[in-house]
Amino acid sequence: MRIDIVSLFPEFVEQCAGFGVTGRARERGLLSLHGWNPRDHADGNYRKVDDRTFGGGPGMVMLVEPLRRCLQAMRADDPRPAHVAYLTPQGRRLDQARVRELAALPRLALLCGRYEGIDERLVQAEVDEEISLGDYVLSGGELAAAVVVDAVARLQEGALNDAGSAEQDSFEDGLLDCPHFSHPVEHAYGTVPEVLRSGNHAAIARWRRQQALVRTWQRRPDLLQGRVLSAADRRLLDEGLQPPATDPVA
Ligand code: ADE
């Protein structure tokens, strides 16, 4: 997959994507990143990329023309059409289902705004989709772009050392992930649940499913809204929500 980063600081995103799973995906040739800076396509000695907002008010707006030329150069660099996503708090909230769809694209371009944003005419003419990370404001789209690159990179076939681990992630089947434990079994902070040490794979899978259902119910009930649970899942959830049996009072 190819990802183009259109930004006043494309190196920021490229550096973020140099470590761990993303770095490895790039080394393995599963993902290529290409940075494009609108300042390289701006006019004059000052290479101006922003100006005041019409109608008055604070803040600057990124100009149409440097961005238009930058996108033109980006598109000309590869014949594959690029799906252009603009990172902005006005966009649709990103979720794992959309990440999966983006990860399946041959080419994605991430457009990063700074200041008050980008001239709306450029957005209307060039952008296919607006993506938000959540209901808060970052000082630019670069951190959000780095998040998208990471989430998409780990879904590229061969990026994770254990092919099964992406399927076990939170949200992959609309639920939060179950808790995980490692050595030592006994610690001052607690003991690893017995079932996980039992070697009984069916019991382990059942426990994990129950934990995922209970966590989702308790922490993110919105994820379960409008979802019809299977009878088996409902039973697991009901059972998991029961208070633990206490010893009868002597
Ligand atoms: N740019 C600034 N804030 C953002 C957000 N919340 N999501 C995506 N891009 C942004």
Tab-separated table of C-alpha atoms and ligand atoms in Angstrom, residues 86-91 111 113 131-145, ligand 1:
chain	number	residue	atom	x	y	z
A	86	TYR	CA	-8.481	15.317	5.232
A	87	LEU	CA	-7.772	15.056	8.979
A	88	THR	CA	-10.049	17.486	10.792
A	89	PRO	CA	-12.249	17.575	13.902
A	90	GLN	CA	-15.150	18.242	11.481
A	91	GLY	CA	-14.729	14.796	9.950
A	111	LEU	CA	-4.104	15.825	3.994
A	113	GLY	CA	-4.298	21.081	8.052
A	131	ILE	CA	-11.671	12.031	9.194
A	132	SER	CA	-11.671	13.013	12.862
A	133	LEU	CA	-9.911	11.171	15.653
A	134	GLY	CA	-12.362	12.405	18.257
A	135	ASP	CA	-14.044	15.395	19.820
A	136	TYR	CA	-10.964	17.394	20.713
A	137	VAL	CA	-8.730	19.756	18.788
A	138	LEU	CA	-5.119	19.056	17.858
A	139	SER	CA	-2.895	21.849	16.588
A	140	GLY	CA	-2.535	20.127	13.252
A	141	GLY	CA	-3.499	17.027	11.339
A	142	GLU	CA	-0.046	15.432	11.519
A	143	LEU	CA	-0.571	13.529	14.770
A	144	ALA	CA	-3.919	12.307	13.449
A	145	ALA	CA	-2.262	11.240	10.172
B	1	ADE	N1	-6.870	18.005	13.428
B	1	ADE	C1	-7.081	18.753	14.513
B	1	ADE	N2	-7.843	18.108	15.396
B	1	ADE	C2	-8.127	16.894	14.842
B	1	ADE	C3	-8.874	15.775	15.272
B	1	ADE	N3	-9.518	15.742	16.437
B	1	ADE	N4	-8.949	14.721	14.450
B	1	ADE	C4	-8.341	14.738	13.251
B	1	ADE	N5	-7.622	15.761	12.795
B	1	ADE	C5	-7.514	16.841	13.582
